[in-house]
XYZ file of C-alpha atoms in Angstrom:
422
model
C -16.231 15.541 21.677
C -12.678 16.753 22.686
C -9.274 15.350 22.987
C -8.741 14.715 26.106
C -5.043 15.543 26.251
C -5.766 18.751 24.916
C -9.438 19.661 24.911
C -9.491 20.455 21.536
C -12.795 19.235 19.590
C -12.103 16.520 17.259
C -13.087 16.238 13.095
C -12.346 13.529 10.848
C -11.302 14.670 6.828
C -12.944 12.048 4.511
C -11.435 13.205 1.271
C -8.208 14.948 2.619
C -5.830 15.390 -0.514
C -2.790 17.838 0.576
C -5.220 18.957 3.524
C -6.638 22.374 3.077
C -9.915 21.486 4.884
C -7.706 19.860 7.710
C -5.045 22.797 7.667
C -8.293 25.394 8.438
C -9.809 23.172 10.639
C -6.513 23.017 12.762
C -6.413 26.518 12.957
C -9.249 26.777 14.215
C -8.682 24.796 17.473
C -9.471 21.172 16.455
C -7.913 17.681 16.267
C -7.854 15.821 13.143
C -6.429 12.410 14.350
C -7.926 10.596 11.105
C -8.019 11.343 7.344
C -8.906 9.440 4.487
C -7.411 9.845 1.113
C -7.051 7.658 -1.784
C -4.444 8.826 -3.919
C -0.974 7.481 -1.880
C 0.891 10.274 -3.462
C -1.862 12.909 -1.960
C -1.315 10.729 1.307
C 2.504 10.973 1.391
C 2.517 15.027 1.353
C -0.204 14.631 3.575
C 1.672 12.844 6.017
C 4.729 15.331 5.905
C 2.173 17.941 6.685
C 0.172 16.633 9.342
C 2.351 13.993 11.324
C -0.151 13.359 14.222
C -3.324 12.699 11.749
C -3.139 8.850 10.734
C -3.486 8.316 6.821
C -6.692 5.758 5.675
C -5.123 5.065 2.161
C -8.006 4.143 0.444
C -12.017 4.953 -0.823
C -14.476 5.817 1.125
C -16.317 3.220 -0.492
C -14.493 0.575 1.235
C -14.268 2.439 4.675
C -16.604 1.926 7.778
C -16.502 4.561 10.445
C -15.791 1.666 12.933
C -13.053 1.052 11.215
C -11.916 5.107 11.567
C -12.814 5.157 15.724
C -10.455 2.321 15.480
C -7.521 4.246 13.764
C -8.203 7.204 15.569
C -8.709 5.193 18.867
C -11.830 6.621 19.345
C -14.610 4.190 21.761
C -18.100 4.158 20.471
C -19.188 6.484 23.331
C -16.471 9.371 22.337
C -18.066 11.577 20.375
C -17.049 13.812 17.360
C -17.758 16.822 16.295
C -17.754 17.336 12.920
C -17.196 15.112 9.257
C -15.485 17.131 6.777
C -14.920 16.602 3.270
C -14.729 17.820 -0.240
C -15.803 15.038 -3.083
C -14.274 13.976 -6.188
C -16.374 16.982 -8.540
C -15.275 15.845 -12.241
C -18.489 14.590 -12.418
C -20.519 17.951 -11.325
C -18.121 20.453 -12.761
C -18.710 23.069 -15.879
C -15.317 22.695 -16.886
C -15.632 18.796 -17.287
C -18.437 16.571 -18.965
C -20.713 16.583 -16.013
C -20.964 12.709 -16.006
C -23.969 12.313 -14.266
C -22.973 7.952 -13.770
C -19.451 9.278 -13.234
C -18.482 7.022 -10.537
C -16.874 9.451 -8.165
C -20.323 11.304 -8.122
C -21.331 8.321 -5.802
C -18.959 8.911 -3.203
C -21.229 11.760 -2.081
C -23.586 9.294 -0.612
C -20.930 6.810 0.749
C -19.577 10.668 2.370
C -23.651 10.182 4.061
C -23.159 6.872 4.942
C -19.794 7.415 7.198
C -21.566 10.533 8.735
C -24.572 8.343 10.016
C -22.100 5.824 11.142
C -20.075 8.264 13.032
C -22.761 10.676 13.910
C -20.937 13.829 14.267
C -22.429 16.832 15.549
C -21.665 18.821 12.439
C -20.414 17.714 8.809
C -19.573 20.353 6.360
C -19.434 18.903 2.720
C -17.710 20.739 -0.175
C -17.873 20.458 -4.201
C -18.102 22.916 -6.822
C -21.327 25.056 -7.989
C -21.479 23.000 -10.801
C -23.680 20.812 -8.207
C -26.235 23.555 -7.985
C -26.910 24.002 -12.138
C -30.156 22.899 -13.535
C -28.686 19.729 -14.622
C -27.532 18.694 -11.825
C -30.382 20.417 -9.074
C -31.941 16.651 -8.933
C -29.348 15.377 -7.457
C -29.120 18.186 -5.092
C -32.457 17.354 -4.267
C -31.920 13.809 -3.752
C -28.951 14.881 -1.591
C -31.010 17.261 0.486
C -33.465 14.657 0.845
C -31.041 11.794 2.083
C -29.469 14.348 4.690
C -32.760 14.527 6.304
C -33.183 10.313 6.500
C -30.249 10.270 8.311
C -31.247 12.427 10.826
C -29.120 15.922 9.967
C -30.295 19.534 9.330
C -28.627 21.915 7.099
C -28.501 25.633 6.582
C -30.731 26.656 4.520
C -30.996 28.064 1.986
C -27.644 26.450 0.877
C -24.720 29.392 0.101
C -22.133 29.241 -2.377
C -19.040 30.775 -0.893
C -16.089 32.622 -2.420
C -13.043 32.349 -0.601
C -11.933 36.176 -1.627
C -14.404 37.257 0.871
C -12.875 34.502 3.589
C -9.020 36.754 3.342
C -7.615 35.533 -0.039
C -6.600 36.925 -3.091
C -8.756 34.499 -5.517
C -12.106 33.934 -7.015
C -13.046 30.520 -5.907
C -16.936 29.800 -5.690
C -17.591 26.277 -4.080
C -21.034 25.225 -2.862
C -21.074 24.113 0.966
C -23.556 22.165 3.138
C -23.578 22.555 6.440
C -25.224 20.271 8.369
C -26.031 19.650 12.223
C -27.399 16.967 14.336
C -31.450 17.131 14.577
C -30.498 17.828 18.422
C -27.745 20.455 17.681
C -27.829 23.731 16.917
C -27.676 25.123 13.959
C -24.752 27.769 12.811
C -24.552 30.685 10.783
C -22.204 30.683 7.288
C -19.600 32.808 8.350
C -19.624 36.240 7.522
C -17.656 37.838 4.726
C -14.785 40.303 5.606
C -14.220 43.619 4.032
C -10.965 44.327 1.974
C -9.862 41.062 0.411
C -5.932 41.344 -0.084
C -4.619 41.839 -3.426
C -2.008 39.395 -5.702
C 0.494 42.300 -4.778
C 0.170 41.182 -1.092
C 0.273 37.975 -1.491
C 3.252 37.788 -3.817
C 5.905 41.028 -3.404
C 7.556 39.353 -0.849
C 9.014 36.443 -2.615
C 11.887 36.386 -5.356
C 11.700 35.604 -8.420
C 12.095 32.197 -8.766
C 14.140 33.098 -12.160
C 16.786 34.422 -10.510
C 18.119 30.707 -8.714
C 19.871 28.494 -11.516
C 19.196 25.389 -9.307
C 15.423 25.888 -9.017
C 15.347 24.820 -13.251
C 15.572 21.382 -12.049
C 14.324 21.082 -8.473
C 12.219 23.416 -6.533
C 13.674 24.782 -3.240
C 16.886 27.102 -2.613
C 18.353 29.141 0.303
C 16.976 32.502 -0.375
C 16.914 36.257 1.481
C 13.746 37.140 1.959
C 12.823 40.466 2.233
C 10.371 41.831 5.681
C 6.743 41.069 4.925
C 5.298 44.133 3.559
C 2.494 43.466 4.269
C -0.382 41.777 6.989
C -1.134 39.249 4.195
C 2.832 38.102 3.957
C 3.322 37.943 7.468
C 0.626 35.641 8.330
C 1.732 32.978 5.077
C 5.652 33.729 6.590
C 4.183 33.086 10.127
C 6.251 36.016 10.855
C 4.212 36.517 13.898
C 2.040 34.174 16.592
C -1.046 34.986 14.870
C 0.326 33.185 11.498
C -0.222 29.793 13.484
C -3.881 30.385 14.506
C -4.589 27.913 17.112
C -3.021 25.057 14.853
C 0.642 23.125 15.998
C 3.734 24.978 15.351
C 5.930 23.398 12.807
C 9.389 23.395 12.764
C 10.727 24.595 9.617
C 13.331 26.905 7.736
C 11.722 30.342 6.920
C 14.877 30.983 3.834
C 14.132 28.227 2.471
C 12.135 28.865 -0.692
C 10.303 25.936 -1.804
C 7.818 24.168 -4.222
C 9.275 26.908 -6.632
C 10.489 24.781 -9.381
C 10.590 27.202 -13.111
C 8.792 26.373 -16.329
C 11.042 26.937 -18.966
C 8.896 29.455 -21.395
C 9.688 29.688 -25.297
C 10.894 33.557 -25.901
C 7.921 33.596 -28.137
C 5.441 32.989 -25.086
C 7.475 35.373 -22.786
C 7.510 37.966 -25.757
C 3.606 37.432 -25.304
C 3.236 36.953 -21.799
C 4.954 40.182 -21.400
C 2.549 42.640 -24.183
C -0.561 40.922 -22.424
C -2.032 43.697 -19.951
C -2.161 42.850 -15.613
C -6.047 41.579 -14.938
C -6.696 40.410 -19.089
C -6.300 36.990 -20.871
C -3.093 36.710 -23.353
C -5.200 35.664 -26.841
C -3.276 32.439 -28.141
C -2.541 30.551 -24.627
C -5.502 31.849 -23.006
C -3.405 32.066 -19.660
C -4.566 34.974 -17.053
C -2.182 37.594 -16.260
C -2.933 38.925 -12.789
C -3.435 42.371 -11.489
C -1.316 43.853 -8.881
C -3.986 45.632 -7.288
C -6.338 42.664 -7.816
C -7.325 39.183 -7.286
C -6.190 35.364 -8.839
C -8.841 33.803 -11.272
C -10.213 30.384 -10.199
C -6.722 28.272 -9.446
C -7.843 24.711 -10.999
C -6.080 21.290 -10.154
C -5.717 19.944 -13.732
C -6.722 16.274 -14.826
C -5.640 13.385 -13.095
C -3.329 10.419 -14.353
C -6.837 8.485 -15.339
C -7.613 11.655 -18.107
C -4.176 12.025 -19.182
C -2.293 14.043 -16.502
C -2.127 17.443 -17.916
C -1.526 20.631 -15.887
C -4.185 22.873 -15.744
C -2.593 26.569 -16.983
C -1.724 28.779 -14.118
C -1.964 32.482 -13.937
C 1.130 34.762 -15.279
C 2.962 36.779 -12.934
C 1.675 40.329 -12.937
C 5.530 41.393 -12.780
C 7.393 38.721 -14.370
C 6.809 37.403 -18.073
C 6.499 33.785 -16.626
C 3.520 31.482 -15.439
C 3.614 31.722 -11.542
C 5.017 28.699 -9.243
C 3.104 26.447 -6.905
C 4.515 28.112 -4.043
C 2.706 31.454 -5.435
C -0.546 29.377 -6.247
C -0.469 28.237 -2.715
C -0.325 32.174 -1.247
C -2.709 33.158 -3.654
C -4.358 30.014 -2.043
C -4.421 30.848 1.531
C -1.263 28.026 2.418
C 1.286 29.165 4.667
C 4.735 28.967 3.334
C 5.824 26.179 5.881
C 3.462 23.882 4.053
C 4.794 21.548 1.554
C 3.419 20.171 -1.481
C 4.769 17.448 -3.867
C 8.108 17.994 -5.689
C 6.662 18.160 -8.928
C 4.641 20.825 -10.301
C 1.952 18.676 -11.569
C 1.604 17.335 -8.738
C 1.763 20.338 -6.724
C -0.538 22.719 -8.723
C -2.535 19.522 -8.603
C -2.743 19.708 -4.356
C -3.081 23.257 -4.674
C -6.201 23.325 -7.257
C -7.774 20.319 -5.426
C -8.038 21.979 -2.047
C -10.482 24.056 0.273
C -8.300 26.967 1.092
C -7.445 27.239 4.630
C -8.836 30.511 5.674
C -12.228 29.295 4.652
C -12.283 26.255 5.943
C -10.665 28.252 9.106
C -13.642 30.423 8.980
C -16.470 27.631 8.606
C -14.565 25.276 11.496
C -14.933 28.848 13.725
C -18.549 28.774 13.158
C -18.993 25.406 14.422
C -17.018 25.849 17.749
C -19.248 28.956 18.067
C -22.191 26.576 17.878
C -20.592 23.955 20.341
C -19.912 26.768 22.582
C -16.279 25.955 22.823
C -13.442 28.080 22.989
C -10.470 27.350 20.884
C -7.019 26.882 22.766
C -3.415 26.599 21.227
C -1.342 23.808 21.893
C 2.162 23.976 23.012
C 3.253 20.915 21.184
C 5.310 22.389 18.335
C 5.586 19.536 15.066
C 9.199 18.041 14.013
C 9.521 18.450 10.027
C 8.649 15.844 8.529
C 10.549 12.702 6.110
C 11.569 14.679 2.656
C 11.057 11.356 0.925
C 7.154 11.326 1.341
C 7.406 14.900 -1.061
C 9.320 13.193 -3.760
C 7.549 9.680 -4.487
C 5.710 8.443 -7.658
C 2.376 6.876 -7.567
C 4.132 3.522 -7.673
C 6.133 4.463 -4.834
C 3.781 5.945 -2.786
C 1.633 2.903 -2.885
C 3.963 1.205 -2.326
C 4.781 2.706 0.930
C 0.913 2.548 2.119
C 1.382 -1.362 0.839
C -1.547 -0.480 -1.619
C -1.740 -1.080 -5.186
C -1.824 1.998 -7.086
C -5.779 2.928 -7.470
C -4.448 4.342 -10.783
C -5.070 1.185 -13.198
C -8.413 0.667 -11.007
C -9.820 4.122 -11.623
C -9.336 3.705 -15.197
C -10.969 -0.217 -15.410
C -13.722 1.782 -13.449
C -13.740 5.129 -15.916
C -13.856 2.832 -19.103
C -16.606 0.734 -17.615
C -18.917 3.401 -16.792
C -17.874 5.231 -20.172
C -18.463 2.187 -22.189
C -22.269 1.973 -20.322
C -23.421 4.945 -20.828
């Protein structure tokens, strides 16, 4: 169930995108040598992040979990302890059409199929509430129900979790299942903690990205940042030990400011931006302007290149009249600031809004080495930064590099198809 180099338990990430899930899990104490992703351009940043986890760069759909021992060079009689994984939810969610033949919404039960053929000891799977509404509670059912053929328990009664009460500033309500062997154990959810910290915390510390000329057209510069003020700001600076958790240290550049890229606002929508009150909506853009003494709204991920590739809108600075960055989305997300994200701020808000943040997977990954009565150690290997390149590419590009085609033209084929059946 451990690496044997390092005795740390071992998890494979099914749906890994920029890798919050595998970010927590790391902290926690484990070993992610395998991750699957799809989108190349998700893979590429993921690779920059996590250089010792091998990229699968494609579905699920077409993935055995012989073929993922074999990547991970894992023999049948190695065991692993846990399957994570957050599916596709366009299909689920109340802020899309809740497709119930959306295609993606099948990759839940190909999710099933990969933790029967791997048989884990744990599998945590993540997707939004949207699962748990009355239109979709069949399916839940049916979900419930197929966890139980293959042999797997879960917690129950089910919890929907907010990551504000897992130590960020932002209301994020996901639905997780948490699921054991029938011969396991089964854990507890984690428990919430008192005092989330505030957008204030998570954001005092860094400058505004208005005042850098350079950062209109690309997203990093040299910059003197202030002492963490705060416990919050220290851990996301790693400022201290206990901002690497039990994870790998990285090697990195603390003043450099990155993923910071400006939006260039109209004077009209910084006029309005800057009459709209901390913690209320400004009327004509609908955009959230955060408190300073409070938390983010929900930070969303946006439509993909098969819908039409728009940004979703991100909060306003509670200080500045300006939307925030995706550096700020990803403290007000839980990322430390050594972690990278794509160039672009599509993109980027895009790996942001798609992601489990990292404390709560961190908490949820705790709970399981609880149940396998392991104790977490921290590894001495510290991680080289990575190739700059794999932040910067284009879907062509990245596929390219994985030697894929682009799933972009096959997502839509597959989109239109099941649009033009039902």
């Amino acid at each position: 169930m451990a690496n044997a180099e390092n005795n740390r338990p071992i998890a494979i990430d099914l749906f890994a995108g920029a890798g919050g899930l595998c970010l927590g899990f790391e902290q926690a104490g484990f070993d992610v040598p395998v991750a699957v992703e799809i989108d190349p351009v998700h893979a590429t940043v993921h690779q920059f992040n996590f250089p010792l986890c091998k990229i699968i760069p494609r579905s699920i759909t077409k993935t055995t979990g012989q073929q993922i021992r074999a990547v991970a060079k894992l023999s049948a009689q190695q065991s692993i302890a846990a399957v994570i994984g957050g599916a596709p939810c366009q299909g689920f969610s109340a802020m899309g059409p809740r497709l119930s033949n959306d295609p993606r919404n099948r990759l839940v039960e190909d999710f099933l199929r990969l933790v029967a053929e791997l048989q884990p000891s744990y599998f945590v799977f993540e997707n939004v509430r949207g699962l748990t509404c009355d239109r979709n509670r069949p399916l839940l059912d049916i979900i419930i129900s197929r966890i139980a053929d293959i042999n797997y328990q879960i917690i129950y009664p089910w919890k929907i979790l907010n990551a504000c009460d897992y130590g960020i500033p932002q209301n994020r309500e996901r639905l997780f299942l948490i699921g054991a062997k029938s011969n396991k154990p089964l854990l507890s959810y984690p428990q919430p903690l008192q005092n989330p910290p505030t957008c204030h915390d998570a954001l005092s510390d860094l400058p505004n990205a208005e005042q850098f000329q350079q950062l209109i057209a690309h997203g990093e510069t040299l910059a003197s940042l202030p002492k963490p003020r705060n416990f919050y700001a220290a851990l996301m600076r790693c400022y201290s030990e206990q901002g690497w958790y039990y994870g790998y240290r990285r090697q990195w550049n603390p003043a450099l400011l990155t993923n910071s890229i400006r939006t260039n606002h109209s004077q009209t929508s910084r006029d309005r931006f800057a009459r709209t009150p901390p913690g209320t909506r400004e009327p004509i853009s609908h955009f959230f302007r955060l408190s300073p003494d409070g938390i983010c709204n929900t930070l969303r991920a946006g439509t993909d290149s098969a819908r039409g590739s728009f940004t979703s809108p991100r909060p306003i600075h509670y200080q500045y009249p300006r939307c925030i960055t995706v550096r700020e989305m990803a403290r007000l997300h839980g990322f430390p600031d050594w972690f990278r994200f794509h160039s672009t701020k599509w993109h980027g808000a895009r790996q942001v809004g798609n992601s489990v943040p990292p404390p709560l997977a961190r908490a949820i990954a705790t709970e399981i080495l609880k149940a396998l009565g392991h104790a977490p150690t921290a590894p001495h290997k510290t991680l080289s930064a990575g190739n700059e390149q794999l932040l910067t590419m284009v879907a062509s590009e990245a596929a390219n590099y994985w030697g894929i085609q682009s799933p972009i033209r096959q997502r839509n084929r597959v989109l239109a198809q099941s649009t033009s059946a039902s």
